[in-house]
Amino acid sequence: MPLYKSQTLKIYNTLSGEKEIFKPIHEGNVGMYVCGPTVYSNVHLGNVRTFMSFDVIFRYFLHLGYKTRYVRNITDAGHLTDDGNVENDRFVKQSRLEKLEPMEVVQKYTVDFHQVLEKFNFLAPTIEPTATGHIIEQIELIQKLIADGFAYETHGSVYFDVFEYNKKGFNYGELSHRNIDELFANTRDLDGQNEKKNPQDFALWKNASPAHIMRWNSPWGEGFPGWHLECTAMSTKYLGERFDIHGGGMDLKFPHHECEVAQGKACNGTSPVNIWMHTNMLTMNGLRMSKSTGNYILPMELLSGENSFFEKKFQPNVVRFCFLQAHYRSVLDISNEAMLASEKGLNRLLEGVNLLATIQPNTTSSFSVSEWIQSCYEAMSDDFNTPILIANLFEGIRFINLLNDNSAALTSEDLQLFSNLIQSFVFDVLGLKDEKSVESNNEKLEGVVNMLIVMRNEARANKDFAMSDQIRNQLIALGIQLKDGKEGTTFSVQ
């Protein structure tokens, strides 16, 4: 029986402002969409925190036995800093700055994004669609919105009519809990504002000026899609008109996610998502991370130690453990002290898990494994509370130390159950890695290959070229490439 049948999972819904019992639209299945990166620059550490939170959520759904379709998009077009000025297109600006074609910029930073997430042991999403790969779907949505009276065209651009949306009984502002009249009063005057009927209206399609590089044909002339529309197009295509969970950073709540709610309801007459989830901010040394203030660090700078904020480099495993010690809805502050404490705590956790393999079973149990397991599930099933789960894992480590000292005992059955579940929570759910074990295996591999290199050199010296070639070819077959040079023979793992 899948574990989800025995678990009551509660998730905080931004829309209602409350924790709600999770009831999937289709039993045993989860459809989850998370707003992915805008690939015009290196992914920043705050993004990594958001994506890590949803990586753990994805992992927990899989652990519980749900068939999970996790869609995380790539925004590679149409991301304006505002709807009025097309010169604020982030891809065009970065293209000019780096003297690259826009799609070269996209490729460069998409590769960076994937490399960074791989460092932190992320699972790949089920589907990773791109905005530029769904221009047709976006145009079709715009045509439907115009036909139904929710959008209008002006000078080759198309805007969503927020007031018309509200007049038809909907409520723009329901997700971010904002009042439409207050939005009107607080809207600043933007370039191109005269194209809009109302200041709150947002772009679905923008007319491309002659100098604008990224452009596609449409019924309204050459242009490009608005930022908000892409997620509606991709989420509904892969998850349906209504799906279980939509997530992202809290900075996307308004206007991006608010616009998605409006687009979904206008197109289909129903709320597109059951549960909206938002992660909180990442700060450093108690201050907001910002390039303009200099209080800023890239993920790879943290891992390499090439920065002025931390005294040493830290393994991705340590950073992941540090991030998961804060609940995804809480502000997380990182500092040199916090990273050092996380490194120490992670080592203690992994040492305890490894020690468990040496424990011998007994005839009786002095520890309720079932109660401990239930406490772990209760933590994760209470809005994915990783800090409480980690606290329970350390309680498990404390008991492992008692077992090692012969101050406690477990039967063979309880020991196996305890071992399976603690490893499952540490490695499968939290996504941590036993890097010491990996390092040990690497050292063993290096020793074996170097021994074979010595044997190959001896064969070559004895003119036994058949043996020399056999060693090289068998290593190549295993993905190990030898390279002969003036300084000797080296190898690389392909």
Short mmCIF file of C-alpha atoms in Angstrom, two decimals:
data_model
loop_
_atom_site.label_atom_id
_atom_site.label_comp_id
_atom_site.label_asym_id
_atom_site.label_seq_id
_atom_site.Cartn_x
_atom_site.Cartn_y
_atom_site.Cartn_z
CA MET A 1 0.00 0.00 0.00
CA PRO A 2 1.43 3.44 -0.93
CA LEU A 3 2.45 5.47 2.10
CA TYR A 4 0.23 8.41 1.10
CA LYS A 5 -2.83 6.33 2.02
CA SER A 6 -1.72 6.36 5.66
CA GLN A 7 -0.57 9.99 5.81
CA THR A 8 -2.61 13.16 6.29
CA LEU A 9 -0.59 15.80 4.47
CA LYS A 10 -1.23 19.46 5.28
CA ILE A 11 0.07 22.26 3.05
CA TYR A 12 -0.05 26.01 3.64
CA ASN A 13 -2.10 27.61 0.86
CA THR A 14 -1.20 31.24 0.14
CA LEU A 15 -4.65 31.74 -1.37
CA SER A 16 -6.54 30.86 1.82
CA GLY A 17 -3.80 31.81 4.27
CA GLU A 18 -4.24 28.48 6.06
CA LYS A 19 -2.86 24.96 6.15
CA GLU A 20 -5.15 22.67 4.17
CA ILE A 21 -5.40 18.90 3.99
CA PHE A 22 -3.97 17.90 0.64
CA LYS A 23 -6.49 16.13 -1.56
CA PRO A 24 -5.13 15.55 -5.06
CA ILE A 25 -7.46 16.12 -7.98
CA HIS A 26 -6.69 12.60 -9.21
CA GLU A 27 -6.08 10.05 -6.46
CA GLY A 28 -2.51 8.87 -6.27
CA ASN A 29 -1.31 11.59 -8.65
CA VAL A 30 0.22 15.03 -8.07
CA GLY A 31 0.53 17.80 -10.64
CA MET A 32 2.99 20.49 -9.54
CA TYR A 33 4.21 23.53 -11.47
CA VAL A 34 7.09 25.71 -10.22
CA CYS A 35 8.22 28.93 -11.87
CA GLY A 36 11.77 28.29 -13.04
CA PRO A 37 14.67 30.63 -13.77
CA THR A 38 14.84 33.59 -16.12
CA VAL A 39 18.04 32.59 -17.89
CA TYR A 40 19.67 35.95 -18.65
CA SER A 41 22.28 35.68 -15.86
CA ASN A 42 23.78 33.23 -13.36
CA VAL A 43 21.26 31.63 -11.05
CA HIS A 44 21.48 33.32 -7.65
CA LEU A 45 21.55 31.66 -4.24
CA GLY A 46 18.00 32.75 -3.37
CA ASN A 47 16.73 30.91 -6.44
CA VAL A 48 18.66 27.83 -5.37
CA ARG A 49 16.91 27.93 -2.02
CA THR A 50 13.47 28.12 -3.68
CA PHE A 51 14.19 25.29 -6.10
CA MET A 52 15.71 23.21 -3.29
CA SER A 53 12.51 23.56 -1.26
CA PHE A 54 10.45 22.23 -4.15
CA ASP A 55 13.03 19.52 -4.83
CA VAL A 56 12.41 18.21 -1.30
CA ILE A 57 8.64 18.53 -1.76
CA PHE A 58 8.94 16.57 -5.02
CA ARG A 59 11.08 13.96 -3.27
CA TYR A 60 8.55 13.59 -0.43
CA PHE A 61 5.65 13.07 -2.83
CA LEU A 62 7.67 10.37 -4.58
CA HIS A 63 8.58 8.82 -1.23
CA LEU A 64 4.90 8.64 -0.29
CA GLY A 65 4.17 6.80 -3.51
CA TYR A 66 2.42 9.53 -5.49
CA LYS A 67 2.89 9.50 -9.25
CA THR A 68 4.17 13.05 -9.54
CA ARG A 69 4.42 15.23 -12.62
CA TYR A 70 6.71 18.10 -11.70
CA VAL A 71 6.87 20.87 -14.30
CA ARG A 72 9.49 23.61 -13.89
CA ASN A 73 9.76 26.05 -16.77
CA ILE A 74 12.63 27.99 -18.31
CA THR A 75 11.82 31.66 -19.04
CA ASP A 76 13.84 32.46 -22.15
CA ALA A 77 11.81 35.33 -23.62
CA GLY A 78 9.41 38.10 -22.75
CA HIS A 79 10.62 38.98 -19.26
CA LEU A 80 10.15 42.77 -19.11
CA THR A 81 10.94 44.74 -15.98
CA ASP A 82 7.69 46.57 -16.70
CA ASP A 83 4.95 46.39 -19.33
CA GLY A 84 5.52 49.85 -20.70
CA ASN A 85 9.09 49.93 -21.95
CA VAL A 86 10.22 47.16 -24.31
CA GLU A 87 13.81 48.38 -23.88
CA ASN A 88 13.67 46.76 -20.43
CA ASP A 89 13.64 43.28 -21.95
CA ARG A 90 16.24 41.48 -19.83
CA PHE A 91 17.39 39.18 -22.62
CA VAL A 92 17.90 42.01 -25.09
CA LYS A 93 19.81 44.09 -22.51
CA GLN A 94 22.08 41.17 -21.59
CA SER A 95 22.56 40.32 -25.26
CA ARG A 96 23.88 43.81 -25.95
CA LEU A 97 26.02 43.78 -22.82
CA GLU A 98 27.73 40.47 -23.64
CA LYS A 99 27.67 41.00 -27.42
CA LEU A 100 25.87 37.70 -27.92
CA GLU A 101 22.70 36.67 -29.68
CA PRO A 102 19.78 36.42 -27.20
CA MET A 103 19.55 32.65 -27.57
CA GLU A 104 23.30 32.38 -26.94
CA VAL A 105 22.64 34.17 -23.65
CA VAL A 106 19.78 31.75 -22.97
CA GLN A 107 21.94 28.70 -23.67
CA LYS A 108 24.86 29.98 -21.60
CA TYR A 109 22.79 30.57 -18.48
CA THR A 110 20.55 27.53 -18.90
CA VAL A 111 23.69 25.39 -18.82
CA ASP A 112 24.88 27.28 -15.74
CA PHE A 113 21.53 26.72 -14.05
CA HIS A 114 21.60 22.98 -14.64
CA GLN A 115 25.24 22.66 -13.55
CA VAL A 116 24.58 24.50 -10.29
CA LEU A 117 21.50 22.44 -9.44
CA GLU A 118 23.37 19.23 -10.24
CA LYS A 119 26.02 20.26 -7.69
CA PHE A 120 23.31 20.41 -5.02
CA ASN A 121 21.92 16.97 -5.92
CA PHE A 122 18.59 18.10 -7.37
CA LEU A 123 16.26 15.65 -9.04
CA ALA A 124 15.38 16.71 -12.57
CA PRO A 125 11.78 17.86 -13.03
CA THR A 126 9.47 15.61 -15.01
CA ILE A 127 9.07 18.26 -17.73
CA GLU A 128 11.14 21.42 -18.26
CA PRO A 129 9.40 23.48 -20.98
CA THR A 130 10.61 26.81 -22.36
CA ALA A 131 8.66 29.97 -23.11
CA THR A 132 9.98 30.17 -26.68
CA GLY A 133 8.88 26.58 -27.27
CA HIS A 134 5.27 27.52 -26.56
CA ILE A 135 4.66 30.70 -28.58
CA ILE A 136 1.78 29.05 -30.48
CA GLU A 137 0.01 28.06 -27.26
CA GLN A 138 0.41 31.60 -25.90
CA ILE A 139 -1.03 33.15 -29.08
CA GLU A 140 -4.01 30.79 -28.88
CA LEU A 141 -4.68 31.81 -25.27
CA ILE A 142 -4.54 35.49 -26.21
CA GLN A 143 -7.03 34.94 -29.03
CA LYS A 144 -9.42 33.25 -26.59
CA LEU A 145 -9.05 36.07 -24.04
CA ILE A 146 -9.80 38.67 -26.71
CA ALA A 147 -12.80 36.71 -27.99
CA ASP A 148 -14.21 36.40 -24.45
CA GLY A 149 -13.79 40.11 -23.76
CA PHE A 150 -10.93 39.87 -21.25
CA ALA A 151 -8.23 41.42 -23.47
CA TYR A 152 -7.82 44.14 -26.09
CA GLU A 153 -5.33 45.03 -28.80
CA THR A 154 -3.73 48.43 -29.22
CA HIS A 155 -0.87 49.43 -31.56
CA GLY A 156 0.12 45.78 -32.07
CA SER A 157 0.22 44.99 -28.34
CA VAL A 158 -2.41 43.07 -26.38
CA TYR A 159 -3.33 43.73 -22.75
CA PHE A 160 -5.39 41.89 -20.17
CA ASP A 161 -8.31 44.06 -19.05
CA VAL A 162 -8.26 43.88 -15.24
CA PHE A 163 -11.37 46.04 -14.71
CA GLU A 164 -13.39 43.99 -17.21
CA TYR A 165 -12.23 40.85 -15.38
CA ASN A 166 -13.53 42.23 -12.09
CA LYS A 167 -16.79 43.44 -13.68
CA LYS A 168 -17.49 39.85 -14.70
CA GLY A 169 -17.47 38.71 -11.07
CA PHE A 170 -13.83 37.80 -10.57
CA ASN A 171 -11.41 39.31 -8.07
CA TYR A 172 -8.01 40.48 -9.29
CA GLY A 173 -5.88 40.68 -6.14
CA GLU A 174 -7.29 37.62 -4.38
CA LEU A 175 -3.96 35.76 -4.20
CA SER A 176 -1.87 38.67 -2.90
CA HIS A 177 -4.84 39.99 -0.90
CA ARG A 178 -4.71 43.41 -2.56
CA ASN A 179 -7.58 45.78 -3.19
CA ILE A 180 -8.13 46.79 -6.82
CA ASP A 181 -8.84 50.42 -5.88
CA GLU A 182 -5.61 50.59 -3.87
CA LEU A 183 -3.74 49.08 -6.80
CA PHE A 184 -5.12 51.82 -9.04
CA ALA A 185 -4.13 54.56 -6.58
CA ASN A 186 -0.60 53.23 -6.13
CA THR A 187 0.21 52.50 -9.78
CA ARG A 188 3.03 54.71 -11.01
CA ASP A 189 2.97 56.22 -14.47
CA LEU A 190 4.89 54.07 -16.95
CA ASP A 191 6.25 54.66 -20.43
CA GLY A 192 3.62 53.41 -22.87
CA GLN A 193 0.92 53.65 -20.19
CA ASN A 194 -1.31 55.45 -22.71
CA GLU A 195 -1.67 52.13 -24.57
CA LYS A 196 -3.58 50.70 -21.61
CA LYS A 197 -7.19 51.32 -20.67
CA ASN A 198 -6.26 50.96 -16.99
CA PRO A 199 -2.92 51.19 -15.16
CA GLN A 200 -3.34 47.66 -13.74
CA ASP A 201 -3.75 46.03 -17.15
CA PHE A 202 -0.81 43.78 -17.99
CA ALA A 203 0.78 42.77 -21.27
CA LEU A 204 -0.13 39.52 -22.97
CA TRP A 205 1.73 40.41 -26.18
CA LYS A 206 4.09 43.29 -26.94
CA ASN A 207 4.67 44.89 -30.30
CA ALA A 208 8.35 44.63 -31.23
CA SER A 209 10.09 47.81 -32.30
CA PRO A 210 12.35 47.58 -35.39
CA ALA A 211 15.41 47.32 -33.11
CA HIS A 212 13.95 44.56 -30.90
CA ILE A 213 15.83 41.31 -31.53
CA MET A 214 13.46 38.65 -30.15
CA ARG A 215 10.28 38.64 -32.23
CA TRP A 216 7.64 36.27 -33.58
CA ASN A 217 4.77 36.60 -36.05
CA SER A 218 1.29 36.93 -34.57
CA PRO A 219 -2.20 38.07 -35.61
CA TRP A 220 -1.26 41.50 -34.19
CA GLY A 221 2.05 41.83 -36.02
CA GLU A 222 5.59 40.93 -35.05
CA GLY A 223 6.16 40.90 -31.32
CA PHE A 224 6.84 38.78 -28.27
CA PRO A 225 4.78 37.37 -25.37
CA GLY A 226 4.29 38.99 -22.00
CA TRP A 227 6.02 37.36 -19.07
CA HIS A 228 2.92 36.19 -17.17
CA LEU A 229 1.27 34.34 -20.04
CA GLU A 230 3.95 31.71 -20.56
CA CYS A 231 3.28 29.95 -17.26
CA THR A 232 -0.46 29.76 -17.90
CA ALA A 233 0.21 28.28 -21.34
CA MET A 234 2.74 25.70 -20.14
CA SER A 235 1.06 24.69 -16.88
CA THR A 236 -2.32 24.08 -18.51
CA LYS A 237 -0.75 22.19 -21.43
CA TYR A 238 1.08 19.72 -19.20
CA LEU A 239 -1.09 19.64 -16.07
CA GLY A 240 -4.57 20.56 -17.26
CA GLU A 241 -6.89 23.52 -16.72
CA ARG A 242 -6.84 22.83 -12.98
CA PHE A 243 -3.97 21.18 -11.14
CA ASP A 244 -2.79 20.54 -7.59
CA ILE A 245 0.12 22.83 -6.72
CA HIS A 246 1.78 25.94 -8.12
CA GLY A 247 4.95 27.18 -6.43
CA GLY A 248 7.63 29.84 -6.56
CA GLY A 249 9.38 32.50 -4.53
CA MET A 250 7.30 34.98 -2.56
CA ASP A 251 8.53 37.75 -4.89
CA LEU A 252 6.42 36.16 -7.65
CA LYS A 253 3.17 36.33 -5.70
CA PHE A 254 2.43 39.75 -7.19
CA PRO A 255 2.14 40.48 -9.99
CA HIS A 256 3.24 37.25 -11.71
CA HIS A 257 1.12 34.68 -9.89
CA GLU A 258 -1.78 37.10 -9.48
CA CYS A 259 -1.83 37.48 -13.25
CA GLU A 260 -1.73 33.71 -13.68
CA VAL A 261 -4.82 33.34 -11.50
CA ALA A 262 -6.63 35.94 -13.59
CA GLN A 263 -5.57 34.40 -16.91
CA GLY A 264 -6.59 30.91 -15.80
CA LYS A 265 -9.99 31.98 -14.53
CA ALA A 266 -10.68 34.13 -17.58
CA CYS A 267 -9.77 31.30 -19.97
CA ASN A 268 -11.50 28.44 -18.20
CA GLY A 269 -13.93 29.96 -15.70
CA THR A 270 -12.26 28.21 -12.78
CA SER A 271 -9.28 28.74 -10.48
CA PRO A 272 -6.28 27.09 -12.18
CA VAL A 273 -4.62 25.83 -8.99
CA ASN A 274 -5.80 24.21 -5.75
CA ILE A 275 -2.79 25.18 -3.62
CA TRP A 276 -0.38 28.09 -4.10
CA MET A 277 2.97 27.72 -2.31
CA HIS A 278 5.60 30.42 -1.82
CA THR A 279 9.10 30.22 -0.35
CA ASN A 280 10.57 33.01 1.74
CA MET A 281 13.71 35.12 1.34
CA LEU A 282 17.36 34.23 1.73
CA THR A 283 19.47 36.83 3.53
CA MET A 284 23.19 36.96 4.30
CA ASN A 285 24.67 38.25 7.53
CA GLY A 286 21.26 39.61 8.49
CA LEU A 287 20.91 41.75 5.35
CA ARG A 288 19.00 41.35 2.11
CA MET A 289 21.18 39.96 -0.67
CA SER A 290 21.64 42.59 -3.37
CA LYS A 291 24.20 43.28 -6.09
CA SER A 292 23.78 47.02 -5.59
CA THR A 293 24.84 46.88 -1.92
CA GLY A 294 27.60 44.32 -2.46
CA ASN A 295 25.95 41.89 -0.02
CA TYR A 296 25.77 39.24 -2.70
CA ILE A 297 27.32 35.88 -3.52
CA LEU A 298 26.83 33.38 -6.32
CA PRO A 299 26.37 29.67 -5.54
CA MET A 300 29.68 28.69 -7.14
CA GLU A 301 31.52 31.41 -5.19
CA LEU A 302 30.22 29.87 -1.98
CA LEU A 303 31.31 26.40 -3.05
CA SER A 304 34.76 27.49 -4.28
CA GLY A 305 35.55 29.78 -1.34
CA GLU A 306 36.33 32.62 -3.77
CA ASN A 307 34.50 35.31 -1.81
CA SER A 308 35.03 37.73 1.06
CA PHE A 309 32.12 36.56 3.24
CA PHE A 310 33.13 33.04 4.26
CA GLU A 311 36.43 31.82 5.69
CA LYS A 312 36.53 28.63 3.61
CA LYS A 313 34.80 26.78 0.81
CA PHE A 314 31.82 24.59 1.66
CA GLN A 315 30.63 21.37 0.07
CA PRO A 316 27.22 21.52 -1.70
CA ASN A 317 26.01 18.96 0.83
CA VAL A 318 26.70 21.41 3.67
CA VAL A 319 24.87 24.24 1.90
CA ARG A 320 21.89 21.98 1.27
CA PHE A 321 21.82 20.90 4.90
CA CYS A 322 22.04 24.52 6.03
CA PHE A 323 19.13 25.55 3.81
CA LEU A 324 16.90 22.72 4.99
CA GLN A 325 17.33 23.65 8.64
CA ALA A 326 14.90 26.53 8.02
CA HIS A 327 11.27 26.01 7.02
CA TYR A 328 10.61 27.03 3.43
CA ARG A 329 8.16 29.76 4.54
CA SER A 330 10.68 31.30 6.97
CA VAL A 331 13.43 33.79 6.19
CA LEU A 332 16.77 31.97 6.08
CA ASP A 333 19.93 33.87 7.00
CA ILE A 334 23.31 32.45 6.05
CA SER A 335 26.61 33.50 7.60
CA ASN A 336 30.07 32.10 8.17
CA GLU A 337 29.02 30.89 11.62
CA ALA A 338 25.84 29.27 10.29
CA MET A 339 27.77 27.43 7.57
CA LEU A 340 30.41 26.15 10.01
CA ALA A 341 27.69 24.94 12.39
CA SER A 342 25.91 23.22 9.49
CA GLU A 343 29.12 21.49 8.45
CA LYS A 344 29.64 20.21 11.97
CA GLY A 345 26.01 19.09 12.29
CA LEU A 346 25.99 17.34 8.92
CA ASN A 347 29.16 15.43 9.76
CA ARG A 348 27.59 14.25 13.02
CA LEU A 349 24.45 13.17 11.18
CA LEU A 350 26.28 11.22 8.48
CA GLU A 351 28.71 9.64 10.97
CA GLY A 352 25.73 8.39 12.96
CA VAL A 353 24.02 6.95 9.89
CA ASN A 354 27.25 5.16 8.88
CA LEU A 355 27.74 3.87 12.43
CA LEU A 356 24.37 2.15 12.22
CA ALA A 357 25.84 -0.45 9.85
CA THR A 358 28.08 -1.74 12.67
CA ILE A 359 25.29 -2.22 15.21
CA GLN A 360 24.38 -5.80 16.10
CA PRO A 361 20.74 -6.77 16.81
CA ASN A 362 19.48 -7.90 20.20
CA THR A 363 16.58 -9.99 21.43
CA THR A 364 14.65 -6.97 22.72
CA SER A 365 14.12 -3.31 21.78
CA SER A 366 14.53 -0.42 24.22
CA PHE A 367 13.44 2.21 21.69
CA SER A 368 10.09 2.58 19.94
CA VAL A 369 11.10 2.67 16.28
CA SER A 370 7.48 3.03 15.17
CA GLU A 371 6.98 6.15 17.29
CA TRP A 372 10.18 7.69 15.96
CA ILE A 373 9.17 6.94 12.38
CA GLN A 374 5.76 8.47 12.97
CA SER A 375 7.35 11.65 14.35
CA CYS A 376 9.40 11.97 11.14
CA TYR A 377 6.34 11.58 8.95
CA GLU A 378 4.37 14.01 11.10
CA ALA A 379 7.07 16.63 10.56
CA MET A 380 7.16 16.29 6.79
CA SER A 381 3.40 15.94 6.52
CA ASP A 382 2.96 19.20 8.41
CA ASP A 383 3.70 21.55 5.49
CA PHE A 384 7.06 19.87 4.74
CA ASN A 385 8.68 20.91 8.02
CA THR A 386 12.30 19.96 7.35
CA PRO A 387 13.69 21.60 10.56
CA ILE A 388 11.50 19.35 12.73
CA LEU A 389 12.42 16.34 10.62
CA ILE A 390 16.12 17.13 11.09
CA ALA A 391 15.58 17.44 14.85
CA ASN A 392 13.98 13.98 14.84
CA LEU A 393 16.86 12.61 12.79
CA PHE A 394 19.32 13.85 15.41
CA GLU A 395 17.21 12.13 18.05
CA GLY A 396 17.74 8.99 15.99
CA ILE A 397 21.50 9.65 15.93
CA ARG A 398 21.50 10.01 19.72
CA PHE A 399 19.91 6.57 19.96
CA ILE A 400 22.44 5.11 17.50
CA ASN A 401 25.22 6.27 19.83
CA LEU A 402 23.45 4.52 22.72
CA LEU A 403 23.25 1.36 20.63
CA ASN A 404 26.96 1.64 19.87
CA ASP A 405 27.73 1.94 23.59
CA ASN A 406 25.52 -1.09 24.34
CA SER A 407 23.31 1.21 26.44
CA ALA A 408 20.29 0.44 24.25
CA ALA A 409 19.10 -2.42 22.05
CA LEU A 410 17.00 -3.21 19.00
CA THR A 411 15.70 -6.48 17.64
CA SER A 412 16.81 -7.51 14.17
CA GLU A 413 13.45 -6.45 12.69
CA ASP A 414 13.45 -3.05 14.43
CA LEU A 415 17.10 -2.45 13.51
CA GLN A 416 16.40 -3.11 9.83
CA LEU A 417 13.31 -0.87 9.86
CA PHE A 418 15.17 1.90 11.69
CA SER A 419 18.13 1.69 9.30
CA ASN A 420 15.94 1.74 6.20
CA LEU A 421 13.87 4.72 7.31
CA ILE A 422 16.67 6.93 8.61
CA GLN A 423 18.57 6.44 5.35
CA SER A 424 15.42 7.09 3.36
CA PHE A 425 14.75 10.39 5.14
CA VAL A 426 18.38 11.54 4.99
CA PHE A 427 19.24 10.55 1.43
CA ASP A 428 15.96 10.17 -0.47
CA VAL A 429 13.74 12.84 1.08
CA LEU A 430 16.24 15.51 2.14
CA GLY A 431 18.50 14.69 -0.81
CA LEU A 432 21.74 14.71 1.18
CA LYS A 433 24.72 12.65 0.01
CA ASP A 434 27.29 10.65 1.92
CA GLU A 435 30.18 12.56 0.36
CA LYS A 436 32.79 10.87 2.55
CA SER A 437 31.72 7.55 1.10
CA VAL A 438 31.94 9.07 -2.40
CA GLU A 439 35.43 10.42 -1.64
CA SER A 440 36.48 7.01 -0.33
CA ASN A 441 35.24 5.32 -3.49
CA ASN A 442 37.07 7.89 -5.61
CA GLU A 443 40.28 7.21 -3.73
CA LYS A 444 39.85 3.46 -4.31
CA LEU A 445 39.17 4.03 -8.00
CA GLU A 446 42.27 6.20 -8.31
CA GLY A 447 44.37 3.52 -6.62
CA VAL A 448 43.13 0.74 -8.91
CA VAL A 449 43.60 2.81 -12.10
CA ASN A 450 47.10 3.88 -11.06
CA MET A 451 47.97 0.23 -10.44
CA LEU A 452 46.76 -0.62 -13.97
CA ILE A 453 48.79 2.27 -15.39
CA VAL A 454 51.92 0.82 -13.76
CA MET A 455 51.10 -2.61 -15.22
CA ARG A 456 50.55 -1.04 -18.66
CA ASN A 457 53.87 0.83 -18.48
CA GLU A 458 55.64 -2.43 -17.59
CA ALA A 459 53.95 -4.17 -20.53
CA ARG A 460 55.06 -1.38 -22.89
CA ALA A 461 58.62 -1.54 -21.51
CA ASN A 462 58.61 -5.30 -22.21
CA LYS A 463 57.18 -4.62 -25.71
CA ASP A 464 54.03 -6.52 -24.74
CA PHE A 465 51.85 -4.13 -26.75
CA ALA A 466 48.90 -6.52 -26.83
CA MET A 467 48.64 -6.39 -23.04
CA SER A 468 49.19 -2.60 -23.07
CA ASP A 469 46.37 -2.10 -25.58
CA GLN A 470 44.09 -4.49 -23.71
CA ILE A 471 44.44 -2.48 -20.47
CA ARG A 472 43.77 0.80 -22.28
CA ASN A 473 40.77 -0.56 -24.21
CA GLN A 474 39.15 -2.16 -21.17
CA LEU A 475 39.53 1.08 -19.23
CA ILE A 476 37.94 3.02 -22.13
CA ALA A 477 35.04 0.56 -22.09
CA LEU A 478 34.53 1.47 -18.41
CA GLY A 479 34.56 5.19 -19.22
CA ILE A 480 38.14 5.82 -18.08
CA GLN A 481 40.34 7.63 -20.60
CA LEU A 482 44.15 7.41 -20.35
CA LYS A 483 46.33 10.27 -21.58
CA ASP A 484 50.06 9.79 -22.14
CA GLY A 485 52.22 12.90 -21.71
CA LYS A 486 55.76 14.05 -20.94
CA GLU A 487 55.03 13.94 -17.21
CA GLY A 488 53.63 10.42 -17.40
CA THR A 489 50.18 8.88 -17.84
CA THR A 490 47.06 10.49 -16.36
CA PHE A 491 43.40 9.49 -16.54
CA SER A 492 39.98 11.07 -16.61
CA VAL A 493 36.53 9.57 -16.00
CA GLN A 494 34.15 10.28 -18.88
#
